[in-house]
Amino acid sequence: MTEEDFTKQRIWHRYISADGTWRRKDGSPAERRPPGEDLAVLRRGLGCPAGTVLEMFAFYTCPVDDFAARRGEVSAQQEAEHAALALYGLHQQSQDRPMHRDGVGLGRAMLALRRHERTSEEAVDSRFRQAFSATSAAALQLRLRGLITQLKDIKQPLDYNRLAADIHDWNRPESRSRVRRRWGLDYYGWTQTADSPRRGR
């Protein structure tokens, strides 16, 4: 089974279409989004290592190394997926709109936060800089929690498949540098179209 097959099974893909809308078109917003109890399970994973919240096993999709599993070990990929699932549970909580959106990386989502009328550009710059400068995946995950809470406040979606991959890549200096470059380009608008709206213009 390919990585694409695994990511298609993740909870956000069960409820959200490729165009960023709910798969279910009828019923109330509460009936379209993931059940509140499922999101609550995911939030229990915040700050916990992968594999230590029993109820979350039903939501994992990463392949498992049988030899490592017998020794009670998890891979960097499993840790990254666990973190992304937990953050998604926080982000989607009580939201009527889907909070996963393909193609919206963290830098782009944070740029939307920076431009939002309810936020301070200086404060967003500071919070984003703290995440950007994290030197370990564990430190990054801790700082992401605050950023996701802010994105939730303005109902700004994020690509959670991309975030899981970025958290995984944060474990190695060379791939961490690539993630940082992409985040920076998105955050400072280099990848946006010339007519993208900017606050104060």
PDB file of C-alpha atoms in Angstrom:
ATOM      1  CA  MET A   1       0.000   0.000   0.000  1.00  0.00           C
ATOM      2  CA  THR A   2       1.399   3.417  -0.913  1.00  0.00           C
ATOM      3  CA  GLU A   3       1.722   6.493   1.327  1.00  0.00           C
ATOM      4  CA  GLU A   4      -1.137   8.044  -0.658  1.00  0.00           C
ATOM      5  CA  ASP A   5      -3.372   5.090   0.242  1.00  0.00           C
ATOM      6  CA  PHE A   6      -2.575   5.531   3.923  1.00  0.00           C
ATOM      7  CA  THR A   7      -3.211   9.272   4.002  1.00  0.00           C
ATOM      8  CA  LYS A   8      -6.561   8.814   2.259  1.00  0.00           C
ATOM      9  CA  GLN A   9      -7.727   6.896   5.316  1.00  0.00           C
ATOM     10  CA  ARG A  10      -6.935   9.648   7.801  1.00  0.00           C
ATOM     11  CA  ILE A  11      -9.906  11.048   9.708  1.00  0.00           C
ATOM     12  CA  TRP A  12     -10.020  14.344   7.820  1.00  0.00           C
ATOM     13  CA  HIS A  13     -10.316  12.486   4.508  1.00  0.00           C
ATOM     14  CA  ARG A  14     -13.252  10.477   5.826  1.00  0.00           C
ATOM     15  CA  TYR A  15     -15.265  13.681   6.254  1.00  0.00           C
ATOM     16  CA  ILE A  16     -13.677  16.299   3.962  1.00  0.00           C
ATOM     17  CA  SER A  17     -13.624  16.226   0.156  1.00  0.00           C
ATOM     18  CA  ALA A  18     -10.649  17.218  -1.992  1.00  0.00           C
ATOM     19  CA  ASP A  19     -12.264  20.615  -2.614  1.00  0.00           C
ATOM     20  CA  GLY A  20     -12.244  21.396   1.108  1.00  0.00           C
ATOM     21  CA  THR A  21     -15.973  20.907   1.721  1.00  0.00           C
ATOM     22  CA  TRP A  22     -17.747  18.333   3.875  1.00  0.00           C
ATOM     23  CA  ARG A  23     -18.378  15.042   2.093  1.00  0.00           C
ATOM     24  CA  ARG A  24     -21.852  14.897   3.589  1.00  0.00           C
ATOM     25  CA  LYS A  25     -24.015  17.622   2.062  1.00  0.00           C
ATOM     26  CA  ASP A  26     -27.208  17.158   4.091  1.00  0.00           C
ATOM     27  CA  GLY A  27     -27.892  17.470   7.800  1.00  0.00           C
ATOM     28  CA  SER A  28     -26.685  20.035  10.303  1.00  0.00           C
ATOM     29  CA  PRO A  29     -23.044  21.180  10.496  1.00  0.00           C
ATOM     30  CA  ALA A  30     -22.619  19.030  13.605  1.00  0.00           C
ATOM     31  CA  GLU A  31     -23.749  15.972  11.613  1.00  0.00           C
ATOM     32  CA  ARG A  32     -21.320  16.658   8.764  1.00  0.00           C
ATOM     33  CA  ARG A  33     -18.130  17.035  10.770  1.00  0.00           C
ATOM     34  CA  PRO A  34     -16.308  14.277  12.670  1.00  0.00           C
ATOM     35  CA  PRO A  35     -18.108  13.192  15.864  1.00  0.00           C
ATOM     36  CA  GLY A  36     -17.195  15.240  18.892  1.00  0.00           C
ATOM     37  CA  GLU A  37     -16.168  12.128  20.796  1.00  0.00           C
ATOM     38  CA  ASP A  38     -13.648  11.223  18.060  1.00  0.00           C
ATOM     39  CA  LEU A  39     -12.144  14.702  18.155  1.00  0.00           C
ATOM     40  CA  ALA A  40     -11.966  14.462  21.958  1.00  0.00           C
ATOM     41  CA  VAL A  41      -9.993  11.221  21.624  1.00  0.00           C
ATOM     42  CA  LEU A  42      -7.549  12.926  19.268  1.00  0.00           C
ATOM     43  CA  ARG A  43      -7.074  15.839  21.666  1.00  0.00           C
ATOM     44  CA  ARG A  44      -6.053  13.397  24.387  1.00  0.00           C
ATOM     45  CA  GLY A  45      -2.907  12.859  22.344  1.00  0.00           C
ATOM     46  CA  LEU A  46      -1.733  16.446  22.803  1.00  0.00           C
ATOM     47  CA  GLY A  47       1.603  16.369  24.585  1.00  0.00           C
ATOM     48  CA  CYS A  48       1.642  12.551  24.706  1.00  0.00           C
ATOM     49  CA  PRO A  49       3.994  10.226  22.799  1.00  0.00           C
ATOM     50  CA  ALA A  50       2.540   8.133  19.977  1.00  0.00           C
ATOM     51  CA  GLY A  51       1.051   4.867  21.147  1.00  0.00           C
ATOM     52  CA  THR A  52       0.330   5.973  24.719  1.00  0.00           C
ATOM     53  CA  VAL A  53      -3.345   6.879  24.216  1.00  0.00           C
ATOM     54  CA  LEU A  54      -5.107   3.581  23.595  1.00  0.00           C
ATOM     55  CA  GLU A  55      -8.198   5.033  21.902  1.00  0.00           C
ATOM     56  CA  MET A  56      -6.044   6.778  19.249  1.00  0.00           C
ATOM     57  CA  PHE A  57      -4.928   3.485  17.709  1.00  0.00           C
ATOM     58  CA  ALA A  58      -8.194   3.428  15.738  1.00  0.00           C
ATOM     59  CA  PHE A  59      -7.085   6.617  13.945  1.00  0.00           C
ATOM     60  CA  TYR A  60      -3.482   5.715  13.088  1.00  0.00           C
ATOM     61  CA  THR A  61      -2.805   4.879   9.444  1.00  0.00           C
ATOM     62  CA  CYS A  62       0.998   4.658   9.260  1.00  0.00           C
ATOM     63  CA  PRO A  63       2.575   1.294   8.511  1.00  0.00           C
ATOM     64  CA  VAL A  64       4.032  -0.377  11.601  1.00  0.00           C
ATOM     65  CA  ASP A  65       7.421  -2.046  11.769  1.00  0.00           C
ATOM     66  CA  ASP A  66       6.609  -5.369  13.457  1.00  0.00           C
ATOM     67  CA  PHE A  67      10.110  -5.774  14.923  1.00  0.00           C
ATOM     68  CA  ALA A  68      10.097  -2.253  16.402  1.00  0.00           C
ATOM     69  CA  ALA A  69       6.526  -2.693  17.636  1.00  0.00           C
ATOM     70  CA  ARG A  70       7.443  -5.863  19.535  1.00  0.00           C
ATOM     71  CA  ARG A  71      10.090  -3.802  21.350  1.00  0.00           C
ATOM     72  CA  GLY A  72       7.546  -1.092  22.139  1.00  0.00           C
ATOM     73  CA  GLU A  73       9.101   1.417  19.748  1.00  0.00           C
ATOM     74  CA  VAL A  74       7.430   3.745  17.250  1.00  0.00           C
ATOM     75  CA  SER A  75       8.849   5.364  14.133  1.00  0.00           C
ATOM     76  CA  ALA A  76       9.348   9.069  13.458  1.00  0.00           C
ATOM     77  CA  GLN A  77       6.525   8.758  10.921  1.00  0.00           C
ATOM     78  CA  GLN A  78       4.164   7.400  13.581  1.00  0.00           C
ATOM     79  CA  GLU A  79       5.130  10.171  16.008  1.00  0.00           C
ATOM     80  CA  ALA A  80       4.477  12.793  13.325  1.00  0.00           C
ATOM     81  CA  GLU A  81       1.087  11.352  12.417  1.00  0.00           C
ATOM     82  CA  HIS A  82       0.129  11.186  16.089  1.00  0.00           C
ATOM     83  CA  ALA A  83       1.015  14.859  16.535  1.00  0.00           C
ATOM     84  CA  ALA A  84      -0.931  15.893  13.422  1.00  0.00           C
ATOM     85  CA  LEU A  85      -3.998  13.926  14.523  1.00  0.00           C
ATOM     86  CA  ALA A  86      -3.928  15.500  17.987  1.00  0.00           C
ATOM     87  CA  LEU A  87      -3.561  19.002  16.547  1.00  0.00           C
ATOM     88  CA  TYR A  88      -6.382  18.354  14.093  1.00  0.00           C
ATOM     89  CA  GLY A  89      -8.603  17.283  16.998  1.00  0.00           C
ATOM     90  CA  LEU A  90      -7.879  20.643  18.612  1.00  0.00           C
ATOM     91  CA  HIS A  91      -8.363  22.627  15.391  1.00  0.00           C
ATOM     92  CA  GLN A  92     -11.638  21.015  14.277  1.00  0.00           C
ATOM     93  CA  GLN A  93     -13.298  21.093  17.714  1.00  0.00           C
ATOM     94  CA  SER A  94     -16.739  22.805  17.470  1.00  0.00           C
ATOM     95  CA  GLN A  95     -15.924  24.190  13.995  1.00  0.00           C
ATOM     96  CA  ASP A  96     -18.705  24.125  11.405  1.00  0.00           C
ATOM     97  CA  ARG A  97     -16.204  24.499   8.549  1.00  0.00           C
ATOM     98  CA  PRO A  98     -13.574  21.879   7.641  1.00  0.00           C
ATOM     99  CA  MET A  99     -10.228  22.753   9.202  1.00  0.00           C
ATOM    100  CA  HIS A 100      -8.213  20.527   6.855  1.00  0.00           C
ATOM    101  CA  ARG A 101      -7.545  21.956   3.413  1.00  0.00           C
ATOM    102  CA  ASP A 102      -5.190  20.355   0.887  1.00  0.00           C
ATOM    103  CA  GLY A 103      -2.395  22.667  -0.234  1.00  0.00           C
ATOM    104  CA  VAL A 104      -2.561  25.134   2.683  1.00  0.00           C
ATOM    105  CA  GLY A 105       0.817  24.783   4.361  1.00  0.00           C
ATOM    106  CA  LEU A 106       1.657  26.269   7.741  1.00  0.00           C
ATOM    107  CA  GLY A 107       3.385  29.334   6.301  1.00  0.00           C
ATOM    108  CA  ARG A 108       0.385  30.199   4.147  1.00  0.00           C
ATOM    109  CA  ALA A 109      -2.056  29.656   7.028  1.00  0.00           C
ATOM    110  CA  MET A 110       0.061  31.834   9.312  1.00  0.00           C
ATOM    111  CA  LEU A 111       0.170  34.563   6.666  1.00  0.00           C
ATOM    112  CA  ALA A 112      -3.640  34.569   6.702  1.00  0.00           C
ATOM    113  CA  LEU A 113      -3.477  34.891  10.503  1.00  0.00           C
ATOM    114  CA  ARG A 114      -0.960  37.739  10.249  1.00  0.00           C
ATOM    115  CA  ARG A 115      -3.238  39.630   7.850  1.00  0.00           C
ATOM    116  CA  HIS A 116      -6.374  39.066   9.895  1.00  0.00           C
ATOM    117  CA  GLU A 117      -7.950  42.172  11.403  1.00  0.00           C
ATOM    118  CA  ARG A 118      -8.222  40.566  14.848  1.00  0.00           C
ATOM    119  CA  THR A 119      -4.507  39.853  15.204  1.00  0.00           C
ATOM    120  CA  SER A 120      -1.318  41.793  15.820  1.00  0.00           C
ATOM    121  CA  GLU A 121       1.281  41.331  13.093  1.00  0.00           C
ATOM    122  CA  GLU A 122       4.087  41.656  15.639  1.00  0.00           C
ATOM    123  CA  ALA A 123       2.558  39.033  17.940  1.00  0.00           C
ATOM    124  CA  VAL A 124       2.002  36.584  15.066  1.00  0.00           C
ATOM    125  CA  ASP A 125       5.562  37.182  13.829  1.00  0.00           C
ATOM    126  CA  SER A 126       6.876  36.353  17.301  1.00  0.00           C
ATOM    127  CA  ARG A 127       4.839  33.148  17.686  1.00  0.00           C
ATOM    128  CA  PHE A 128       5.707  31.965  14.191  1.00  0.00           C
ATOM    129  CA  ARG A 129       9.387  32.743  14.747  1.00  0.00           C
ATOM    130  CA  GLN A 130       9.376  30.559  17.867  1.00  0.00           C
ATOM    131  CA  ALA A 131       8.012  27.594  15.909  1.00  0.00           C
ATOM    132  CA  PHE A 132      10.335  28.303  12.980  1.00  0.00           C
ATOM    133  CA  SER A 133      13.400  28.260  15.252  1.00  0.00           C
ATOM    134  CA  ALA A 134      12.542  25.024  17.092  1.00  0.00           C
ATOM    135  CA  THR A 135      15.488  22.653  16.955  1.00  0.00           C
ATOM    136  CA  SER A 136      13.624  19.414  17.700  1.00  0.00           C
ATOM    137  CA  ALA A 137      10.356  17.840  16.617  1.00  0.00           C
ATOM    138  CA  ALA A 138       9.234  17.777  20.267  1.00  0.00           C
ATOM    139  CA  ALA A 139       9.794  21.536  20.660  1.00  0.00           C
ATOM    140  CA  LEU A 140       8.071  22.176  17.341  1.00  0.00           C
ATOM    141  CA  GLN A 141       4.982  20.216  18.404  1.00  0.00           C
ATOM    142  CA  LEU A 142       4.742  22.175  21.638  1.00  0.00           C
ATOM    143  CA  ARG A 143       4.853  25.487  19.784  1.00  0.00           C
ATOM    144  CA  LEU A 144       2.458  24.346  17.083  1.00  0.00           C
ATOM    145  CA  ARG A 145      -0.272  23.875  19.668  1.00  0.00           C
ATOM    146  CA  GLY A 146      -0.422  27.623  20.301  1.00  0.00           C
ATOM    147  CA  LEU A 147      -0.392  28.411  16.586  1.00  0.00           C
ATOM    148  CA  ILE A 148      -3.222  25.967  15.874  1.00  0.00           C
ATOM    149  CA  THR A 149      -5.309  27.551  18.622  1.00  0.00           C
ATOM    150  CA  GLN A 150      -4.885  30.927  16.920  1.00  0.00           C
ATOM    151  CA  LEU A 151      -5.752  29.497  13.494  1.00  0.00           C
ATOM    152  CA  LYS A 152      -8.853  27.942  15.034  1.00  0.00           C
ATOM    153  CA  ASP A 153      -9.904  31.331  16.401  1.00  0.00           C
ATOM    154  CA  ILE A 154     -10.061  32.809  12.876  1.00  0.00           C
ATOM    155  CA  LYS A 155     -11.384  29.584  11.278  1.00  0.00           C
ATOM    156  CA  GLN A 156      -8.306  29.236   9.065  1.00  0.00           C
ATOM    157  CA  PRO A 157      -7.814  25.681   7.704  1.00  0.00           C
ATOM    158  CA  LEU A 158      -4.506  23.869   7.292  1.00  0.00           C
ATOM    159  CA  ASP A 159      -3.204  20.908   5.278  1.00  0.00           C
ATOM    160  CA  TYR A 160      -2.745  18.219   7.934  1.00  0.00           C
ATOM    161  CA  ASN A 161      -1.093  15.729   5.595  1.00  0.00           C
ATOM    162  CA  ARG A 162       1.535  18.372   4.857  1.00  0.00           C
ATOM    163  CA  LEU A 163       1.871  19.199   8.552  1.00  0.00           C
ATOM    164  CA  ALA A 164       2.461  15.525   9.418  1.00  0.00           C
ATOM    165  CA  ALA A 165       5.177  15.369   6.743  1.00  0.00           C
ATOM    166  CA  ASP A 166       6.748  18.604   8.016  1.00  0.00           C
ATOM    167  CA  ILE A 167       6.846  17.341  11.615  1.00  0.00           C
ATOM    168  CA  HIS A 168       8.461  14.127  10.384  1.00  0.00           C
ATOM    169  CA  ASP A 169      11.038  16.062   8.344  1.00  0.00           C
ATOM    170  CA  TRP A 170      11.891  18.246  11.346  1.00  0.00           C
ATOM    171  CA  ASN A 171      13.882  15.344  12.783  1.00  0.00           C
ATOM    172  CA  ARG A 172      16.746  15.792  10.295  1.00  0.00           C
ATOM    173  CA  PRO A 173      18.681  19.072   9.853  1.00  0.00           C
ATOM    174  CA  GLU A 174      18.749  18.961   6.055  1.00  0.00           C
ATOM    175  CA  SER A 175      15.028  18.271   5.628  1.00  0.00           C
ATOM    176  CA  ARG A 176      14.226  20.713   8.465  1.00  0.00           C
ATOM    177  CA  SER A 177      15.960  23.407   6.425  1.00  0.00           C
ATOM    178  CA  ARG A 178      13.766  22.618   3.411  1.00  0.00           C
ATOM    179  CA  VAL A 179      10.609  22.880   5.526  1.00  0.00           C
ATOM    180  CA  ARG A 180      11.775  26.191   6.969  1.00  0.00           C
ATOM    181  CA  ARG A 181      12.466  27.608   3.505  1.00  0.00           C
ATOM    182  CA  ARG A 182       9.000  26.656   2.299  1.00  0.00           C
ATOM    183  CA  TRP A 183       7.336  28.072   5.416  1.00  0.00           C
ATOM    184  CA  GLY A 184       9.297  31.299   5.083  1.00  0.00           C
ATOM    185  CA  LEU A 185       8.462  31.745   1.406  1.00  0.00           C
ATOM    186  CA  ASP A 186       4.767  31.191   2.123  1.00  0.00           C
ATOM    187  CA  TYR A 187       4.707  33.373   5.226  1.00  0.00           C
ATOM    188  CA  TYR A 188       6.286  36.377   3.583  1.00  0.00           C
ATOM    189  CA  GLY A 189       4.104  36.049   0.511  1.00  0.00           C
ATOM    190  CA  TRP A 190       6.735  35.148  -2.069  1.00  0.00           C
ATOM    191  CA  THR A 191       4.543  32.281  -3.272  1.00  0.00           C
ATOM    192  CA  GLN A 192       1.356  34.399  -3.336  1.00  0.00           C
ATOM    193  CA  THR A 193      -0.026  36.063  -6.439  1.00  0.00           C
ATOM    194  CA  ALA A 194       0.743  39.736  -6.993  1.00  0.00           C
ATOM    195  CA  ASP A 195      -2.848  40.765  -6.290  1.00  0.00           C
ATOM    196  CA  SER A 196      -3.157  38.881  -2.962  1.00  0.00           C
ATOM    197  CA  PRO A 197      -4.727  41.237  -0.413  1.00  0.00           C
ATOM    198  CA  ARG A 198      -2.426  42.682   2.251  1.00  0.00           C
ATOM    199  CA  ARG A 199      -3.631  44.402   5.351  1.00  0.00           C
ATOM    200  CA  GLY A 200      -3.040  48.132   5.338  1.00  0.00           C
ATOM    201  CA  ARG A 201      -2.816  48.474   1.543  1.00  0.00           C
TER     202      ARG A 201
END
